[in-house]
Coordinates of C-alpha atoms in Angstrom, one line a residue:
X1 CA -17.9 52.9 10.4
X2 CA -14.6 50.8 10.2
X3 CA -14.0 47.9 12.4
X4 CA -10.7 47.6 12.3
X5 CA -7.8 46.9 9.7
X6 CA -8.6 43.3 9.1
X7 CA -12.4 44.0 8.7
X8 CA -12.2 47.0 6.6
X9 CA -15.2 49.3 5.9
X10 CA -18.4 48.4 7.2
X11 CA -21.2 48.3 4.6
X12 CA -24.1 47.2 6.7
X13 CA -26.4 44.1 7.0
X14 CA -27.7 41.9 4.3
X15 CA -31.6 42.3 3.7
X16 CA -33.0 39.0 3.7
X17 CA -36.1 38.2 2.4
X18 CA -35.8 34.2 2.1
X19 CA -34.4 31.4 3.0
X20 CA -32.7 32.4 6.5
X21 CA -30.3 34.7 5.1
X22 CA -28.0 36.7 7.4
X23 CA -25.1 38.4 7.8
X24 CA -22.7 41.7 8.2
X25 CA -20.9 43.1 5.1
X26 CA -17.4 44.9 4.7
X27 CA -15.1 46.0 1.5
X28 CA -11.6 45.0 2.8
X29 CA -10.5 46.4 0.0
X30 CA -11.4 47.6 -3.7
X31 CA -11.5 43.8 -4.2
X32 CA -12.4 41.9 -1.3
X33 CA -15.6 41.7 0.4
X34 CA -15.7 39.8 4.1
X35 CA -19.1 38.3 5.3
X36 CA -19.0 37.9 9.0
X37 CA -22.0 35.5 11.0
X38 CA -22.9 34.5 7.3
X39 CA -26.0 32.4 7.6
X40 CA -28.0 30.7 4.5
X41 CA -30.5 27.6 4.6
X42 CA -29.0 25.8 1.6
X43 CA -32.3 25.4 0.6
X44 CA -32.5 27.6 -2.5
X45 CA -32.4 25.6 -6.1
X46 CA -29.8 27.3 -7.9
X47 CA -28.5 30.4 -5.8
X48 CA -25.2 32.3 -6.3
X49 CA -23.1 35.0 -4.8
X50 CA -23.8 37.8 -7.2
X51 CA -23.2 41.5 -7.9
X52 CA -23.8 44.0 -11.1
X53 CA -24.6 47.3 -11.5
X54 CA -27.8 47.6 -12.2
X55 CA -30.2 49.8 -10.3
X56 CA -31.2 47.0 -8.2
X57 CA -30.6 43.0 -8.0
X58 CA -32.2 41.2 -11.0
X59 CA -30.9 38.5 -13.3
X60 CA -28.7 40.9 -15.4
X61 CA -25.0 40.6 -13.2
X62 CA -21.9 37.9 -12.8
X63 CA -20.5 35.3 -10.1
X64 CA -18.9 36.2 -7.1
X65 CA -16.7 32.9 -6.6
X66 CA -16.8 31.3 -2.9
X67 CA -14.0 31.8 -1.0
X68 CA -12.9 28.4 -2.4
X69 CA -13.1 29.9 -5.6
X70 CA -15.6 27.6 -7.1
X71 CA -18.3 28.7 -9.0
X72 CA -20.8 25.8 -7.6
X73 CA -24.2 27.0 -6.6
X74 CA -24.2 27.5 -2.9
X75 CA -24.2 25.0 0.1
X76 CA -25.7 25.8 3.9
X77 CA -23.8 28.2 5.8
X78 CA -24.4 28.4 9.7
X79 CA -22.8 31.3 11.3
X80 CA -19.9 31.8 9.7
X81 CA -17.2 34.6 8.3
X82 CA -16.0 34.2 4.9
X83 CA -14.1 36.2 2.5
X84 CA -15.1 36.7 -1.3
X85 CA -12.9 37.9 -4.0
X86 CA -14.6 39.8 -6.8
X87 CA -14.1 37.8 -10.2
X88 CA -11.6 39.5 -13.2
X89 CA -10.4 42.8 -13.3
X90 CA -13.7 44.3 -11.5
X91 CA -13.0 46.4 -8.3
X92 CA -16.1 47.2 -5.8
X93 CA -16.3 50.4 -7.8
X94 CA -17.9 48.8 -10.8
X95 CA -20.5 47.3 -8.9
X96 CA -24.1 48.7 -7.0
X97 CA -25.3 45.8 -5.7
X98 CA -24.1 42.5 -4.1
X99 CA -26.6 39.6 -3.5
X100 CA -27.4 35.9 -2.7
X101 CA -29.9 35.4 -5.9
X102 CA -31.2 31.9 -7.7
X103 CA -31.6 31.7 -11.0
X104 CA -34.3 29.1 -10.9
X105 CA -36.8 31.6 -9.2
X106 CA -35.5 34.6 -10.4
X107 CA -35.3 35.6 -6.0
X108 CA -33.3 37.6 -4.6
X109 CA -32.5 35.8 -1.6
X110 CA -30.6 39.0 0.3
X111 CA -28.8 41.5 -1.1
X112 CA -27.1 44.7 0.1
X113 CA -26.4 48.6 -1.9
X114 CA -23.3 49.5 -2.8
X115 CA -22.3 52.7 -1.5
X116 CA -21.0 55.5 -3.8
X117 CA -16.8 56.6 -3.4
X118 CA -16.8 54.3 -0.9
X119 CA -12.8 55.0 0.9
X120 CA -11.0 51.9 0.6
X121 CA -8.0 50.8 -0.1
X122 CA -6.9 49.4 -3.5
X123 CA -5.7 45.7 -3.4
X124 CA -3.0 44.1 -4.2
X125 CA -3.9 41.3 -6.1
X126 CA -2.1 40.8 -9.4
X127 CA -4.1 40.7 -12.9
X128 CA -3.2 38.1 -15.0
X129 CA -5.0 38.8 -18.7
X130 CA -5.6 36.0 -20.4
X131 CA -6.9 36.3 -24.1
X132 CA -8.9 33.1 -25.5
X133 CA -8.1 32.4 -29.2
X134 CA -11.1 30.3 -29.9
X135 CA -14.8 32.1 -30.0
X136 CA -16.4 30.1 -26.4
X137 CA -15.2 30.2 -23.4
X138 CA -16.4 29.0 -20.4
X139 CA -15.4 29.3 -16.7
X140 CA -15.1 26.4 -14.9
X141 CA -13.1 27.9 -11.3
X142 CA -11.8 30.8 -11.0
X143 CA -8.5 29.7 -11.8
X144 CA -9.6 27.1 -15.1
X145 CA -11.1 27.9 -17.9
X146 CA -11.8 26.2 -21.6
X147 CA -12.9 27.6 -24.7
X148 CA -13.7 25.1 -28.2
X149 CA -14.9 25.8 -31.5
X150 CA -16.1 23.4 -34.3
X151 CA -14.6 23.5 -37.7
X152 CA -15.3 20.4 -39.7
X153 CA -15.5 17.3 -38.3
X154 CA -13.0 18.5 -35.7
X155 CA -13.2 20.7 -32.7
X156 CA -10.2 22.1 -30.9
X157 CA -10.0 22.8 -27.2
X158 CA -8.2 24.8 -25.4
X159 CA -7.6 24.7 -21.8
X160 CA -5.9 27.4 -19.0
X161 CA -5.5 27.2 -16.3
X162 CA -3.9 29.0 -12.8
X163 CA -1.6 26.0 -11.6
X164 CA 1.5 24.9 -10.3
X165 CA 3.9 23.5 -12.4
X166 CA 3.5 19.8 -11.1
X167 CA -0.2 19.8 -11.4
X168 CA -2.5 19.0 -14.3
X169 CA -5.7 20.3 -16.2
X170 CA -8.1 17.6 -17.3
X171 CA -11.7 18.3 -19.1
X172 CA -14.3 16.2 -21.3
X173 CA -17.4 14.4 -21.6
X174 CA -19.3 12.9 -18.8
X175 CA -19.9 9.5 -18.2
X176 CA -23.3 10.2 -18.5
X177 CA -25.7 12.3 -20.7
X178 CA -28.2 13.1 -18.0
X179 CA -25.5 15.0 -16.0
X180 CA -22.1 15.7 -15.2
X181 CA -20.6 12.2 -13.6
X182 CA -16.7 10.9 -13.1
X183 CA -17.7 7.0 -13.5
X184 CA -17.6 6.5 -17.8
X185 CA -16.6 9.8 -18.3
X186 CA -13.6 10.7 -21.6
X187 CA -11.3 13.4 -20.7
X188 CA -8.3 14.9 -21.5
X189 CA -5.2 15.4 -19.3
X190 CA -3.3 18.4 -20.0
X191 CA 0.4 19.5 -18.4
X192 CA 3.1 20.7 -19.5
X193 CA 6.7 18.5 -18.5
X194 CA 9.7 20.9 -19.1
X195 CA 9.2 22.8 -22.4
X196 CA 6.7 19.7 -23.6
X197 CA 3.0 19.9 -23.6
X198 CA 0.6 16.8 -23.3
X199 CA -3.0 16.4 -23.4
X200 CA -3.5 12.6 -23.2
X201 CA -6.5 10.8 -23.5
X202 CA -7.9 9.1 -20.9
X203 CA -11.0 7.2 -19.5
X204 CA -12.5 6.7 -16.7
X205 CA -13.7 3.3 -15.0
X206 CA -13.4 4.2 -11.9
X207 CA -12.5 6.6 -9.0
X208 CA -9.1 5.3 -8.9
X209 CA -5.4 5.5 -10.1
X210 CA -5.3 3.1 -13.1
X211 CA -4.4 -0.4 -11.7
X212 CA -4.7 -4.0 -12.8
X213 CA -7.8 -5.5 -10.9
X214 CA -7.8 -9.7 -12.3
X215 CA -5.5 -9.0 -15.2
X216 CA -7.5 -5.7 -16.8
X217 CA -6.8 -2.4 -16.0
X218 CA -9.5 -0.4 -14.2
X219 CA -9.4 3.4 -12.3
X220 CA -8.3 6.6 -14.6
X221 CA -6.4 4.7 -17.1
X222 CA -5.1 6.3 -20.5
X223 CA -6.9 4.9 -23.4
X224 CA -3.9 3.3 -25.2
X225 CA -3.5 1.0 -21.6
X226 CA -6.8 0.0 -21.8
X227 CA -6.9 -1.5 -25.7
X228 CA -7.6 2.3 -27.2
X229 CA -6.0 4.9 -28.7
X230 CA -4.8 8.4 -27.9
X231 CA -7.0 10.4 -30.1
X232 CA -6.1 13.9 -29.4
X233 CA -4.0 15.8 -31.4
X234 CA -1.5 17.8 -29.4
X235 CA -1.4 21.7 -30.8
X236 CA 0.6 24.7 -28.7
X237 CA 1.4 24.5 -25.2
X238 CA 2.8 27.3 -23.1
X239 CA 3.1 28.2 -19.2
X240 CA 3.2 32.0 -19.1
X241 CA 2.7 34.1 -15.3
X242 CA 1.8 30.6 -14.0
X243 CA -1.0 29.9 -16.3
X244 CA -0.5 26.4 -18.2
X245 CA -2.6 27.5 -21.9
X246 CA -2.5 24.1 -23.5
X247 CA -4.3 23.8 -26.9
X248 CA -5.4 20.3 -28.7
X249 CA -7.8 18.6 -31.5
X250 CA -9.7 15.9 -31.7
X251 CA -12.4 13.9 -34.3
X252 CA -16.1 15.1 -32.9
X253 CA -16.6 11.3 -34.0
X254 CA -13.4 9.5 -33.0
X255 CA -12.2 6.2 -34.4
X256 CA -11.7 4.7 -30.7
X257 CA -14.8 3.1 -30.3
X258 CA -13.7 4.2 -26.2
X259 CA -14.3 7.4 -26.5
X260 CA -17.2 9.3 -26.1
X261 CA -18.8 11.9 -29.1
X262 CA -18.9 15.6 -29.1
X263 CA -22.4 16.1 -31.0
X264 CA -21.5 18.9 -33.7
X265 CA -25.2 20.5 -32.0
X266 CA -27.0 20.9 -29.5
X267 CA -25.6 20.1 -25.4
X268 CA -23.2 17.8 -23.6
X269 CA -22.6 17.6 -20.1
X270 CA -18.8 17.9 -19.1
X271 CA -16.1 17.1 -16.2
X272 CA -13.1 18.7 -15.2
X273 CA -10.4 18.4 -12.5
X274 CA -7.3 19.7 -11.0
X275 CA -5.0 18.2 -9.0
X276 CA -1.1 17.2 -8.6
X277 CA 0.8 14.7 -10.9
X278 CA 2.4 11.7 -9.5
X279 CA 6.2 11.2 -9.7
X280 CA 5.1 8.8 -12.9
X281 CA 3.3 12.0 -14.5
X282 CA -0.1 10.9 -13.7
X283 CA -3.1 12.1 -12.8
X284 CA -3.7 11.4 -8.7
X285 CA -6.4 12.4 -7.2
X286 CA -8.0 16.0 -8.4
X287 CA -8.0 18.8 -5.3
X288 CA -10.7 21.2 -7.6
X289 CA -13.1 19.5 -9.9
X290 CA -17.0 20.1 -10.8
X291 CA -19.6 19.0 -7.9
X292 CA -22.4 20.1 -10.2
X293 CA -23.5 19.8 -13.6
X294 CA -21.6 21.5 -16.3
X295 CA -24.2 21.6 -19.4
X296 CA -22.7 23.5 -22.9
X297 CA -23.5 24.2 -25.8
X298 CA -21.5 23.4 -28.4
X299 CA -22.4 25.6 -31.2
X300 CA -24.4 28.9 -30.0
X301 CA -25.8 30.7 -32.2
X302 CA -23.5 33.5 -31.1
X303 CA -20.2 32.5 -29.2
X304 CA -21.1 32.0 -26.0
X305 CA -17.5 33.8 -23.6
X306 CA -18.3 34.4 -20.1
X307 CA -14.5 34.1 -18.7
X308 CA -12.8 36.8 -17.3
X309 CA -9.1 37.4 -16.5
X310 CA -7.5 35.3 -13.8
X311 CA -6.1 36.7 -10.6
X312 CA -3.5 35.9 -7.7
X313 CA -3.5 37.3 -4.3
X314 CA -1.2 36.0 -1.3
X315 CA -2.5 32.9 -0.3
X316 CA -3.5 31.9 2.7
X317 CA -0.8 29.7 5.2
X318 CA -2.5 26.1 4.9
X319 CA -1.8 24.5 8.1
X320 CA -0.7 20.7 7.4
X321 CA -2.0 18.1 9.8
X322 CA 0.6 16.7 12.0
X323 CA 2.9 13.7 11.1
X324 CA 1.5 10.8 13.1
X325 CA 4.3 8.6 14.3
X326 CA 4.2 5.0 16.5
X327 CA 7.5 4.3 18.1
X328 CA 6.1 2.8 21.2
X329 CA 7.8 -0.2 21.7
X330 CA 5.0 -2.4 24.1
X331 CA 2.8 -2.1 20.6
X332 CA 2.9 -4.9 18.2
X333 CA -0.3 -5.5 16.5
X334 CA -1.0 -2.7 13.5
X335 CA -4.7 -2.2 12.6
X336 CA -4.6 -1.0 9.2
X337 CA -7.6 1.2 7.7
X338 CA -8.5 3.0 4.6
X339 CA -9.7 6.3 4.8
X340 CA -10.0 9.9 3.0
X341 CA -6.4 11.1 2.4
X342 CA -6.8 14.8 3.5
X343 CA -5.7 15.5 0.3
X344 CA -3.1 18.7 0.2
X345 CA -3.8 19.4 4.2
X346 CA -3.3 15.5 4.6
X347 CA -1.2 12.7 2.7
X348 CA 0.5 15.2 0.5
X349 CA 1.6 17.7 3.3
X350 CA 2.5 14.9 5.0
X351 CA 4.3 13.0 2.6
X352 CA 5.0 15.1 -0.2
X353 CA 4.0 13.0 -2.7
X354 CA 0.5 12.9 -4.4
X355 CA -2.4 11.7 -2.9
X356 CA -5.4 9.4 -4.3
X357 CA -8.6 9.9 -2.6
X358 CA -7.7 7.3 0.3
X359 CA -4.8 6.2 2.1
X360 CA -3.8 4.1 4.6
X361 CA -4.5 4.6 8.7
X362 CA -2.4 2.7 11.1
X363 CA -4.0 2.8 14.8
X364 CA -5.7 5.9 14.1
X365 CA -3.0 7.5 12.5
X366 CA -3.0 8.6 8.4
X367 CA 0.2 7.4 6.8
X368 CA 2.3 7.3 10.1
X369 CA 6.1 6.7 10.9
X370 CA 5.8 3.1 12.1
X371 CA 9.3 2.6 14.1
X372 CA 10.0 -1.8 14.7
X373 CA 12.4 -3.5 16.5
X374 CA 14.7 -5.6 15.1
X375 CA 14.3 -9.2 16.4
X376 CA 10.7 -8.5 17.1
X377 CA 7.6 -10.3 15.6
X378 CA 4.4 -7.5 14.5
X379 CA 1.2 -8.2 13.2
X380 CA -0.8 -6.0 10.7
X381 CA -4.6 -6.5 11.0
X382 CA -5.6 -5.7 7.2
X383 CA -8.8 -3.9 6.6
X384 CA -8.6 -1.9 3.3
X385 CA -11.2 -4.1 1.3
X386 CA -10.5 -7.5 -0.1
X387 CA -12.9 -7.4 -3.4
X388 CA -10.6 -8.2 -6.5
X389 CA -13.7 -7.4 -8.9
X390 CA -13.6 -3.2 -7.5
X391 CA -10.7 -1.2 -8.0
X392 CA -12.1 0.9 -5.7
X393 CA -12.5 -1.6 -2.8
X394 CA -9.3 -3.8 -3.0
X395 CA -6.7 -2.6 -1.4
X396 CA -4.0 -5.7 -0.6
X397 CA -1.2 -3.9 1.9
X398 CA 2.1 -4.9 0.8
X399 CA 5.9 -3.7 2.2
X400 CA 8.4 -2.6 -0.1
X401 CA 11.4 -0.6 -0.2
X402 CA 9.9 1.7 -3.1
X403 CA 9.2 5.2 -1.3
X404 CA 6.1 6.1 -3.7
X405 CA 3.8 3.4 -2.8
X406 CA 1.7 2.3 -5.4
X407 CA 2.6 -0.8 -6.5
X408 CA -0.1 -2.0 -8.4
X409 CA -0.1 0.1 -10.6
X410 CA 3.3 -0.1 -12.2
X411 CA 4.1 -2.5 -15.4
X412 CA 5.3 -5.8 -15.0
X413 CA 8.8 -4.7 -15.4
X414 CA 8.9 -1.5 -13.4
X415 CA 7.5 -4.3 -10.3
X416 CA 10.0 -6.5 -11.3
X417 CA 12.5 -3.8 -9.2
X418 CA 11.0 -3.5 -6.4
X419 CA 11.8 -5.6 -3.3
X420 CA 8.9 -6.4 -2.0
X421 CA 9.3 -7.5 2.2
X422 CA 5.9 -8.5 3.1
X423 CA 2.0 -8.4 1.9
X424 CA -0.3 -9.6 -0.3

């Protein structure tokens, strides 16, 4: 049976056996499965999209990324139609099974046999090999992955990842050491700037851009801002088919009594991010990073390499939300909020600059064209949090006539430019 071009060849529906699973199947192509009325309870512990080849579905098989790409054990699903992209260089030929399994109970939730010479198209995504110089390797996303190894008292990293050339790759050690947390956490952020390659150090004191709260700096602030040091040693760095592979060292015990340790044995939990880099070359606010916990092992008995080779296929058209803009003239008060940015969809669509996590809404509106009267008195209504102690919750609105916004956060000098109109 085919349902049509955009559908492809109908496989059948998912056999559920727990947890509310439901659903139709189709192989778009030799590459793409489509899941239409996709239902799942959310309630399963640690369950995956999954596939292998084995003679039924067990634990021996791989991740199917979410349509996001994210390799995150699986939320609720209500109802809905979502497309899946097999991982590497595997085509739906090298698989017999797919399935909705957790590894905590060894169940397979729902599953579905592959049929054999199945007649579909081939796809035309474009294989991007990627060969990892360093014995583990680990696959964060489906476009980022790092792979380490220990020599000494040093280990070196080495991180790729599938990005634009204005974005960054950042990775290190939780804030925590019971599991994988932002707040405290040491990490490393890695781009490459023309032909130059940086992976700067860089912690983490909050879920901000690094700005001076009551004379300290506080947010995502480099470690040589904050009284520290940079303490990684920059190695190769090269952008090659749009994958930045960017290569650096550090002590396992530094000498910057800010940074965190990487234990010569035994676990660590992790972080990691992607987003956009600010016209100042700094980390804003990441688009992909890890919603669960990312526990490794940093010296396996034998090297531990699950990462396969990266792929690009045509992305989809991302519709922007539309440009708010006030121009009636009978409005003179401005109630200004602070709320999520919308990220690439939102602020930076919008804008085209990079987003943090929040920006500003005037009457409703995020980040709108605000056309005044000459002549004419206005009045903002401030509500963006007036806590000095929080970087996260003080947010003074100020008027200048610097297009980037962001004042805060510049050195004395740079400030010293600025005109600033109006604000606080």
């Amino acid at each position: 049976e085919d349902d049509g071009p955009y559908r492809g060849k109908y496989l059948g529906k998912l056999n559920s056996y727990h947890h509310q699973v439901s659903g139709d199947i189709y192989a778009v192509d030799d590459w793409t499965l489509l899941l239409t009325s996709f239902s799942y309870d959310g309630n399963g512990a640690d369950t995956f999209f999954w596939a292998g080849a084995a003679n039924r579905p067990g634990p021996q098989g791989f991740i199917v990324p979410d349509s996001n790409g994210n390799l995150d054990p699986l939320r609720a699903y209500k109802n809905l139609t979502i497309t899946l992209e097999l991982p590497g260089d595997l085509t739906i030929f090298d698989i017999d099974w797919f399935s909705i399994f957790d590894h905590d109970t060894k169940q397979n939730l729902a599953s579905i046999i592959i049929p054999e010479a199945l007649n579909v198209p081939p796809s035309l995504v474009k294989i991007i090999p990627h060969k990892n110089d360093l014995p583990n390797c680990l696959q964060l996303h489906k476009d980022f992955q790092v792979s380490w190894e220990i020599f000494g008292p040093q280990i070196t990293i080495q991180l790729a990842g599938q990005i634009a050339e204005d974005e960054y790759l950042s990775f290190g050690i939780s804030g925590s050491n019971e599991n994988s947390q932002m707040i405290g956490a040491d990490v490393a952020v890695a781009y490459i700037d023309g032909y130059r390659g940086f992976a700067t150090d860089y912690n983490i004191t909050a879920l901000t851009p690094c700005v001076k709260v009551l004379g300290q700096y506080k947010g995502v602030c480099k470690d040589d801002v904050v009284g520290g040091q940079d303490s990684n040693q920059m190695n190769t760095a090269v952008r090659e088919n749009g994958v930045n592979i960017i290569t650096y060292r550090r002590q396992l015990i530094s000498p910057d009594p800010g940074d965190k340790e990487f234990p010569a044995e035994g676990s660590i939990y992790v972080v990691w991010g992607i987003g956009k880099l600010d016209e100042n070359m700094e980390p804003a606010f990441h688009d992909l990073y890890s919603k669960t916990d990312i526990k490794i092992e940093m010296s396996p008995k034998e090297p531990h390499n699950n990462c396969v080779s990266f792929t690009r296929s045509k992305p989809e058209p991302r519709e922007p939300w539309k440009k708010g803009q006030i121009f009636d003239k009978t409005i003179r008060v401005f109630k200004a909020y602070i709320g999520p940015s919308g990220a690439k969809k939102g602020y930076q669509a919008i804008t085209g600059h990079a987003s943090t996590a929040l920006a500003w809404y005037i009457n409703g509106l995020l980040a709108p064209e605000l056309w005044l009267r000459r002549g004419l008195s206005y009045v903002f209504k401030v509500y963006g949090g007036n806590n000095p102690h929080s970087a996260e919750y003080y947010h003074p609105i100020i008027i200048t006539d610097e297009p980037h916004g962001g004042f805060d956060k510049l050195t004395d000098e740079a400030q010293s430019k600025i005109r600033v109109l109006t604000g606080s």
